[in-house]
GROMACS .gro file of C-alpha atoms in nm:
model
  353
    1MET     CA    1   8.265   8.388  13.721
    2SER     CA    2   8.420   8.206  13.514
    3GLY     CA    3   8.319   8.248  13.139
    4THR     CA    4   8.031   8.483  13.268
    5SER     CA    5   7.926   8.721  13.034
    6THR     CA    6   7.858   9.081  13.159
    7GLU     CA    7   7.615   9.159  12.870
    8ARG     CA    8   7.293   9.076  13.082
    9SER     CA    9   7.363   9.401  13.301
   10LYS     CA   10   7.228   9.589  13.004
   11ASN     CA   11   6.895   9.475  12.995
   12ARG     CA   12   6.768   9.509  13.344
   13PRO     CA   13   6.413   9.626  13.379
   14ASP     CA   14   6.481   9.801  13.705
   15GLU     CA   15   6.762  10.013  13.534
   16PRO     CA   16   6.587  10.222  13.244
   17ARG     CA   17   6.855  10.241  12.958
   18GLY     CA   18   6.847  10.660  12.903
   19ASP     CA   19   6.865  10.675  13.298
   20ARG     CA   20   7.186  10.493  13.364
   21PRO     CA   21   7.485  10.691  13.444
   22GLY     CA   22   7.698  10.773  13.103
   23ASP     CA   23   7.409  10.686  12.870
   24ALA     CA   24   7.377  11.073  12.743
   25THR     CA   25   7.739  11.083  12.738
   26ASP     CA   26   7.731  10.746  12.512
   27ARG     CA   27   7.488  10.899  12.254
   28ASP     CA   28   7.669  11.249  12.206
   29ASP     CA   29   7.990  11.054  12.123
   30ARG     CA   30   7.828  10.814  11.948
   31HIS     CA   31   7.636  11.098  11.743
   32GLY     CA   32   7.973  11.332  11.690
   33THR     CA   33   8.142  11.039  11.556
   34ASP     CA   34   7.834  10.963  11.290
   35ARG     CA   35   7.806  11.296  11.222
   36ARG     CA   36   8.195  11.308  11.098
   37THR     CA   37   8.156  10.991  10.921
   38HIS     CA   38   7.845  11.109  10.727
   39LYS     CA   39   8.020  11.426  10.659
   40ALA     CA   40   8.310  11.232  10.524
   41ASP     CA   41   8.125  11.032  10.303
   42ARG     CA   42   7.924  11.309  10.161
   43ARG     CA   43   8.293  11.428  10.042
   44THR     CA   44   8.367  11.089   9.915
   45ARG     CA   45   8.044  11.086   9.749
   46VAL     CA   46   8.102  11.389   9.557
   47THR     CA   47   8.456  11.295   9.478
   48VAL     CA   48   8.319  10.950   9.328
   49LEU     CA   49   8.075  11.163   9.096
   50VAL     CA   50   8.369  11.376   9.007
   51ALA     CA   51   8.531  11.081   8.888
   52LEU     CA   52   8.264  10.857   8.716
   53ALA     CA   53   8.148  11.204   8.524
   54ALA     CA   54   8.552  11.228   8.438
   55ASN     CA   55   8.543  10.861   8.329
   56LEU     CA   56   8.235  10.873   8.124
   57VAL     CA   57   8.292  11.176   7.906
   58ILE     CA   58   8.640  11.019   7.856
   59ALA     CA   59   8.567  10.647   7.805
   60VAL     CA   60   8.341  10.778   7.500
   61ALA     CA   61   8.627  11.026   7.357
   62LYS     CA   62   8.903  10.713   7.372
   63SER     CA   63   8.647  10.463   7.214
   64VAL     CA   64   8.551  10.705   6.905
   65GLY     CA   65   8.930  10.822   6.884
   66GLY     CA   66   9.066  10.456   6.945
   67LEU     CA   67   8.818  10.343   6.666
   68VAL     CA   68   8.904  10.601   6.425
   69ALA     CA   69   9.267  10.585   6.480
   70GLY     CA   70   9.267  10.224   6.488
   71SER     CA   71   9.520  10.253   6.787
   72PRO     CA   72   9.515   9.947   7.056
   73ALA     CA   73   9.723  10.160   7.327
   74LEU     CA   74   9.386  10.417   7.312
   75LEU     CA   75   9.142  10.107   7.264
   76SER     CA   76   9.324   9.950   7.595
   77GLU     CA   77   9.290  10.344   7.773
   78ALA     CA   78   8.916  10.315   7.657
   79ALA     CA   79   8.833  10.005   7.803
   80HIS     CA   80   9.040  10.098   8.132
   81SER     CA   81   8.807  10.405   8.133
   82VAL     CA   82   8.495  10.216   8.120
   83ALA     CA   83   8.591   9.949   8.380
   84ASP     CA   84   8.663  10.261   8.598
   85SER     CA   85   8.318  10.404   8.509
   86LEU     CA   86   8.186  10.063   8.642
   87ASN     CA   87   8.369  10.048   8.940
   88GLU     CA   88   8.260  10.409   9.100
   89VAL     CA   89   7.930  10.292   9.036
   90PHE     CA   90   8.011  10.009   9.258
   91LEU     CA   91   8.155  10.240   9.513
   92LEU     CA   92   7.847  10.474   9.532
   93ALA     CA   93   7.659  10.135   9.600
   94ALA     CA   94   7.951  10.081   9.885
   95LEU     CA   95   7.860  10.421  10.024
   96ARG     CA   96   7.490  10.386  10.037
   97ARG     CA   97   7.467  10.047  10.173
   98SER     CA   98   7.729  10.023  10.421
   99ARG     CA   99   7.559  10.287  10.603
  100ARG     CA  100   7.216  10.064  10.702
  101PRO     CA  101   7.195  10.049  11.080
  102ALA     CA  102   7.186   9.698  11.241
  103ASP     CA  103   6.899   9.448  11.210
  104GLU     CA  104   6.866   9.084  11.343
  105ARG     CA  105   6.993   8.957  11.049
  106HIS     CA  106   7.306   9.142  11.034
  107PRO     CA  107   7.371   9.248  11.444
  108PHE     CA  108   7.694   9.393  11.374
  109GLY     CA  109   7.590   9.644  11.080
  110TYR     CA  110   7.657   9.663  10.694
  111GLY     CA  111   7.992   9.834  10.721
  112LYS     CA  112   8.172   9.532  10.524
  113GLU     CA  113   7.945   9.604  10.273
  114ARG     CA  114   8.215   9.866  10.181
  115PHE     CA  115   8.487   9.609  10.136
  116PHE     CA  116   8.280   9.384   9.911
  117TRP     CA  117   8.196   9.638   9.664
  118SER     CA  118   8.593   9.780   9.675
  119LEU     CA  119   8.661   9.366   9.600
  120LEU     CA  120   8.411   9.383   9.312
  121ALA     CA  121   8.562   9.700   9.172
  122ALA     CA  122   8.956   9.529   9.162
  123VAL     CA  123   8.779   9.255   8.998
  124GLY     CA  124   8.630   9.450   8.688
  125ILE     CA  125   8.977   9.667   8.668
  126PHE     CA  126   9.112   9.298   8.630
  127VAL     CA  127   8.881   9.130   8.403
  128MET     CA  128   8.763   9.492   8.200
  129GLY     CA  129   9.085   9.688   8.200
  130GLY     CA  130   9.404   9.463   8.233
  131CYS     CA  131   9.275   9.179   8.018
  132PHE     CA  132   9.130   9.356   7.737
  133SER     CA  133   9.431   9.551   7.735
  134PHE     CA  134   9.643   9.245   7.721
  135PHE     CA  135   9.438   9.128   7.432
  136GLN     CA  136   9.517   9.450   7.256
  137GLY     CA  137   9.867   9.425   7.280
  138PHE     CA  138   9.888   9.060   7.186
  139GLU     CA  139   9.676   9.110   6.896
  140ALA     CA  140   9.899   9.411   6.765
  141LEU     CA  141  10.228   9.219   6.789
  142ARG     CA  142  10.104   8.972   6.619
  143GLY     CA  143   9.907   9.132   6.330
  144GLY     CA  144  10.076   9.428   6.305
  145ALA     CA  145   9.908   9.771   6.289
  146GLU     CA  146   9.817   9.984   5.960
  147GLU     CA  147  10.054  10.232   5.901
  148GLN     CA  148   9.812  10.522   5.833
  149PHE     CA  149   9.835  10.777   6.126
  150ARG     CA  150   9.536  11.028   6.010
  151GLY     CA  151   9.373  10.933   6.327
  152TYR     CA  152   9.670  10.942   6.560
  153VAL     CA  153   9.624  11.343   6.597
  154VAL     CA  154   9.322  11.304   6.684
  155GLY     CA  155   9.345  11.013   6.923
  156LEU     CA  156   9.687  11.228   7.092
  157ALA     CA  157   9.434  11.520   7.147
  158VAL     CA  158   9.180  11.302   7.289
  159LEU     CA  159   9.430  11.146   7.545
  160GLY     CA  160   9.577  11.483   7.623
  161VAL     CA  161   9.213  11.626   7.720
  162ALA     CA  162   9.212  11.237   7.935
  163LEU     CA  163   9.535  11.372   8.107
  164VAL     CA  164   9.385  11.703   8.186
  165ALA     CA  165   9.076  11.530   8.329
  166GLU     CA  166   9.209  11.205   8.473
  167GLY     CA  167   9.473  11.453   8.641
  168THR     CA  168   9.186  11.685   8.808
  169SER     CA  169   9.021  11.387   8.962
  170LEU     CA  170   9.310  11.252   9.098
  171LEU     CA  171   9.384  11.627   9.263
  172ARG     CA  172   9.036  11.594   9.410
  173ALA     CA  173   9.079  11.270   9.524
  174LEU     CA  174   9.446  11.365   9.699
  175HIS     CA  175   9.304  11.700   9.847
  176GLN     CA  176   9.041  11.510  10.049
  177VAL     CA  177   9.334  11.225  10.167
  178ARG     CA  178   9.481  11.523  10.323
  179ALA     CA  179   9.166  11.676  10.457
  180GLN     CA  180   9.082  11.333  10.624
  181GLY     CA  181   9.382  11.302  10.784
  182GLY     CA  182   9.623  11.203  10.516
  183ARG     CA  183   9.759  10.862  10.437
  184ARG     CA  184   9.674  10.697  10.747
  185GLY     CA  185   9.346  10.873  10.733
  186GLY     CA  186   9.214  10.911  10.433
  187LEU     CA  187   9.307  10.627  10.282
  188ARG     CA  188   9.130  10.384  10.524
  189ASP     CA  189   8.853  10.413  10.341
  190PRO     CA  190   8.835  10.155  10.071
  191ALA     CA  191   8.613  10.382   9.857
  192LEU     CA  192   8.847  10.681   9.842
  193ARG     CA  193   9.129  10.435   9.825
  194THR     CA  194   8.970  10.305   9.520
  195VAL     CA  195   8.927  10.645   9.351
  196VAL     CA  196   9.293  10.754   9.412
  197ALA     CA  197   9.421  10.379   9.250
  198GLU     CA  198   9.231  10.423   8.962
  199ASP     CA  199   9.294  10.787   8.892
  200ALA     CA  200   9.666  10.734   8.963
  201THR     CA  201   9.645  10.454   8.734
  202ALA     CA  202   9.481  10.611   8.455
  203VAL     CA  203   9.729  10.922   8.451
  204LEU     CA  204   9.970  10.689   8.422
  205GLY     CA  205   9.796  10.472   8.164
  206VAL     CA  206   9.767  10.768   7.953
  207LEU     CA  207  10.113  10.866   7.978
  208LEU     CA  208  10.205  10.517   7.838
  209ALA     CA  209   9.960  10.558   7.551
  210ILE     CA  210  10.086  10.867   7.475
  211VAL     CA  211  10.442  10.768   7.429
  212GLY     CA  212  10.340  10.445   7.252
  213MET     CA  213  10.162  10.632   6.994
  214ALA     CA  214  10.397  10.881   6.945
  215LEU     CA  215  10.668  10.653   6.902
  216HIS     CA  216  10.505  10.454   6.686
  217MET     CA  217  10.474  10.754   6.481
  218ALA     CA  218  10.838  10.829   6.456
  219THR     CA  219  10.950  10.520   6.389
  220GLY     CA  220  10.643  10.329   6.233
  221GLN     CA  221  10.705  10.038   6.451
  222ALA     CA  222  10.405   9.928   6.620
  223ALA     CA  223  10.561   9.724   6.908
  224TRP     CA  224  10.593  10.041   7.077
  225GLU     CA  225  10.260  10.108   7.103
  226ALA     CA  226  10.192   9.684   7.151
  227SER     CA  227  10.437   9.777   7.425
  228ALA     CA  228  10.231  10.031   7.580
  229SER     CA  229   9.898   9.862   7.563
  230LEU     CA  230  10.064   9.551   7.731
  231GLY     CA  231  10.204   9.790   7.967
  232ILE     CA  232   9.868   9.921   8.086
  233GLY     CA  233   9.760   9.587   8.110
  234LEU     CA  234  10.064   9.465   8.370
  235LEU     CA  235   9.940   9.844   8.584
  236LEU     CA  236   9.628   9.755   8.579
  237VAL     CA  237   9.625   9.369   8.696
  238TYR     CA  238   9.901   9.511   8.990
  239VAL     CA  239   9.628   9.768   9.093
  240ALA     CA  240   9.364   9.508   9.076
  241TYR     CA  241   9.560   9.247   9.315
  242ARG     CA  242   9.666   9.538   9.574
  243LEU     CA  243   9.301   9.627   9.623
  244GLY     CA  244   9.149   9.270   9.576
  245ARG     CA  245   9.399   9.177   9.881
  246ASP     CA  246   9.318   9.466  10.118
  247ALA     CA  247   8.940   9.377  10.037
  248ARG     CA  248   8.996   9.026  10.123
  249ASP     CA  249   9.157   9.062  10.430
  250GLN     CA  250   8.892   9.314  10.527
  251LEU     CA  251   8.613   9.074  10.453
  252ILE     CA  252   8.759   8.777  10.602
  253GLY     CA  253   8.794   8.957  10.942
  254GLU     CA  254   9.079   9.184  10.958
  255ALA     CA  255   9.199   9.306  11.326
  256ALA     CA  256   9.198   9.661  11.419
  257ASP     CA  257   9.530   9.871  11.383
  258PRO     CA  258   9.750   9.750  11.591
  259GLU     CA  259   9.787  10.137  11.762
  260LEU     CA  260   9.396  10.114  11.857
  261SER     CA  261   9.454   9.771  11.980
  262ALA     CA  262   9.715   9.865  12.171
  263ARG     CA  263   9.527  10.148  12.323
  264ILE     CA  264   9.230   9.980  12.433
  265ARG     CA  265   9.424   9.709  12.616
  266ASP     CA  266   9.620   9.981  12.801
  267LEU     CA  267   9.259  10.165  12.895
  268LEU     CA  268   9.133   9.809  13.010
  269ALA     CA  269   9.479   9.760  13.218
  270ALA     CA  270   9.471  10.044  13.401
  271GLN     CA  271   9.094  10.005  13.527
  272PRO     CA  272   9.126   9.935  13.907
  273GLU     CA  273   8.910   9.649  13.889
  274ILE     CA  274   9.094   9.491  13.642
  275ASP     CA  275   9.422   9.290  13.763
  276SER     CA  276   9.555   9.182  13.422
  277VAL     CA  277   9.442   9.147  13.045
  278GLU     CA  278   9.451   8.784  12.967
  279ALA     CA  279   9.342   8.857  12.576
  280LEU     CA  280   9.239   9.099  12.367
  281PHE     CA  281   9.042   9.033  12.026
  282THR     CA  282   8.939   9.272  11.764
  283MET     CA  283   8.794   9.311  11.405
  284ARG     CA  284   8.682   9.577  11.172
  285LEU     CA  285   8.290   9.572  11.098
  286GLY     CA  286   8.335   9.886  10.916
  287LEU     CA  287   8.511  10.189  10.833
  288ASP     CA  288   8.506  10.332  11.198
  289SER     CA  289   8.390  10.053  11.389
  290ASN     CA  290   8.570   9.772  11.543
  291LEU     CA  291   8.456   9.419  11.770
  292VAL     CA  292   8.639   9.384  12.060
  293ALA     CA  293   8.653   9.117  12.286
  294ALA     CA  294   8.856   9.075  12.624
  295ARG     CA  295   8.944   8.768  12.858
  296VAL     CA  296   9.012   8.982  13.175
  297ASP     CA  297   9.124   8.879  13.549
  298LEU     CA  298   9.005   9.052  13.817
  299VAL     CA  299   9.152   9.207  14.117
  300PRO     CA  300   9.093   8.978  14.440
  301GLY     CA  301   8.855   9.052  14.655
  302VAL     CA  302   8.612   9.224  14.409
  303ASP     CA  303   8.252   9.128  14.506
  304SER     CA  304   8.082   8.904  14.279
  305GLU     CA  305   7.790   9.134  14.315
  306LYS     CA  306   7.966   9.455  14.177
  307VAL     CA  307   8.126   9.257  13.863
  308GLU     CA  308   7.873   9.325  13.619
  309GLU     CA  309   7.816   9.698  13.743
  310ALA     CA  310   8.202   9.747  13.689
  311ALA     CA  311   8.185   9.588  13.326
  312VAL     CA  312   7.926   9.801  13.232
  313ARG     CA  313   8.124  10.116  13.373
  314ILE     CA  314   8.459   9.947  13.191
  315LYS     CA  315   8.279   9.914  12.887
  316ARG     CA  316   8.110  10.256  12.840
  317HIS     CA  317   8.439  10.406  12.930
  318VAL     CA  318   8.646  10.230  12.639
  319ALA     CA  319   8.377  10.310  12.382
  320ARG     CA  320   8.408  10.670  12.473
  321ALA     CA  321   8.785  10.662  12.475
  322VAL     CA  322   8.812  10.527  12.148
  323PRO     CA  323   8.598  10.627  11.887
  324GLY     CA  324   8.681  10.324  11.641
  325ALA     CA  325   8.578  10.076  11.902
  326GLY     CA  326   8.226   9.910  11.846
  327PRO     CA  327   8.056   9.675  12.041
  328VAL     CA  328   8.274   9.558  12.331
  329PHE     CA  329   8.252   9.240  12.525
  330LEU     CA  330   8.408   9.113  12.847
  331ASP     CA  331   8.478   8.788  12.955
  332VAL     CA  332   8.570   8.791  13.318
  333THR     CA  333   8.814   8.502  13.415
  334ASP     CA  334   8.914   8.354  13.784
  335ARG     CA  335   9.273   8.245  13.913
  336PRO     CA  336   9.370   7.989  14.111
  337ALA     CA  337   9.377   8.146  14.514
  338ALA     CA  338   9.762   8.084  14.495
  339GLU     CA  339   9.797   8.268  14.159
  340ALA     CA  340   9.618   8.568  14.297
  341ARG     CA  341   9.815   8.623  14.572
  342GLU     CA  342  10.094   8.644  14.347
  343SER     CA  343   9.920   8.896  14.132
  344PRO     CA  344  10.058   9.266  14.052
  345ALA     CA  345   9.746   9.421  14.249
  346ALA     CA  346   9.807   9.201  14.525
  347THR     CA  347  10.142   9.293  14.543
  348GLY     CA  348  10.125   9.602  14.541
  349GLU     CA  349  10.239   9.664  14.214
  350ARG     CA  350   9.957   9.847  14.059
  351GLY     CA  351   9.664   9.960  14.222
  352GLY     CA  352   9.359   9.773  14.273
  353ALA     CA  353   9.020   9.807  14.336
   0.00000   0.00000   0.00000
C-alpha cells in the first residue's frame, strides 16, 4: 500500500457519483459555503464601488485644488487618490476573475487571482502614490514654494471634503469587516483588506496634508508642507510593502491557518482506520479553499480491499467538517510489522478499526 493513491475510487464505473453515500450532503455543504462566499463577495463589491466613486471624485477635486494652490501636499494627495482609484479597478477584477470554476488548464481553480490583483494594487500604491509624493516633497524642499496662499483656502476646503468622503468609505469597509468576523474573518479577504488599508491611509494622508498646508500658511515655511508630502510618501510605501508582502506569501504557496491545519490533523487522527498522521501539508488555493495532502499510517489489520473505501469516507468527512478544506489527498503508508505492533492502536492506547 505504500504510496498508493486513493483517488481512483472516485471514478469507479459501478458507483455513480450521485448514488454514493454522502454525495448529496457534500453538495449541500459545498453549495451552502458557495452561497455564503458569493454573498460576502457582493458586499465586498459594493464596498469597493463606494471607495472607487469616492476616490474618483476626490482625485479630480484634489488635482484642481493642487494646481490652483500650487500645493505639493495637495498634489501628493491627488496622486494618492488616482492610485487608489486604479487599485479599486484591480480589486473589482479580482472579485470577478477569482470565482471562475476550475478547468483543465487550472484544475484547482482561479482563487489565487485574488492575491495577484492585490499584488498589482500594492505596486500601484507604491509607484503612483509613494514615488510621486516623494518627488513633490523633494521638489518643494529644493526650490521652495510660492508665498501666495490665495488658493490654499480652496485647497483646505477640498481636503475637508475629502476627509469626510474617505472617512465614510473607511467606516463602510470597517462595518463589513465586523460583519464578516472581525479581524480574523473579514481581513482574510485581500480585496477587503486592501480597501481598508487604502481608506485608512487616505484619512491619515489627508490629515498630514491639512497640517502641512496650515503650518505653511502660518509660518511661511515651505518645509512644513514638503515634510507632509514626504510623510505621505513614507506612509504609502509602508502600506504598499505590507500589502505586497501578504500577496507574495499567498501567491508562492502559503499554508492554511494553523488552527485549520490543527483541526484537520485532529479529524484525521480520530478516524478509526488511521493509526497516525505522519505528515500534513496544506496550501491556500483561494479565499475559502485550501489544498490538503496527508500521509497517514493505517491501524494493523485493515483489509487492503477496504482501504480505498475508507479513504473516500475519510475525505468526505474532512470536507464536510472543515469548510475551508478543498481538495483532499491521502497517501497511505505501511510500517514494518515490528513497528506496527508498537503502534497506539495495537497497544490499546487508542481505538482501532
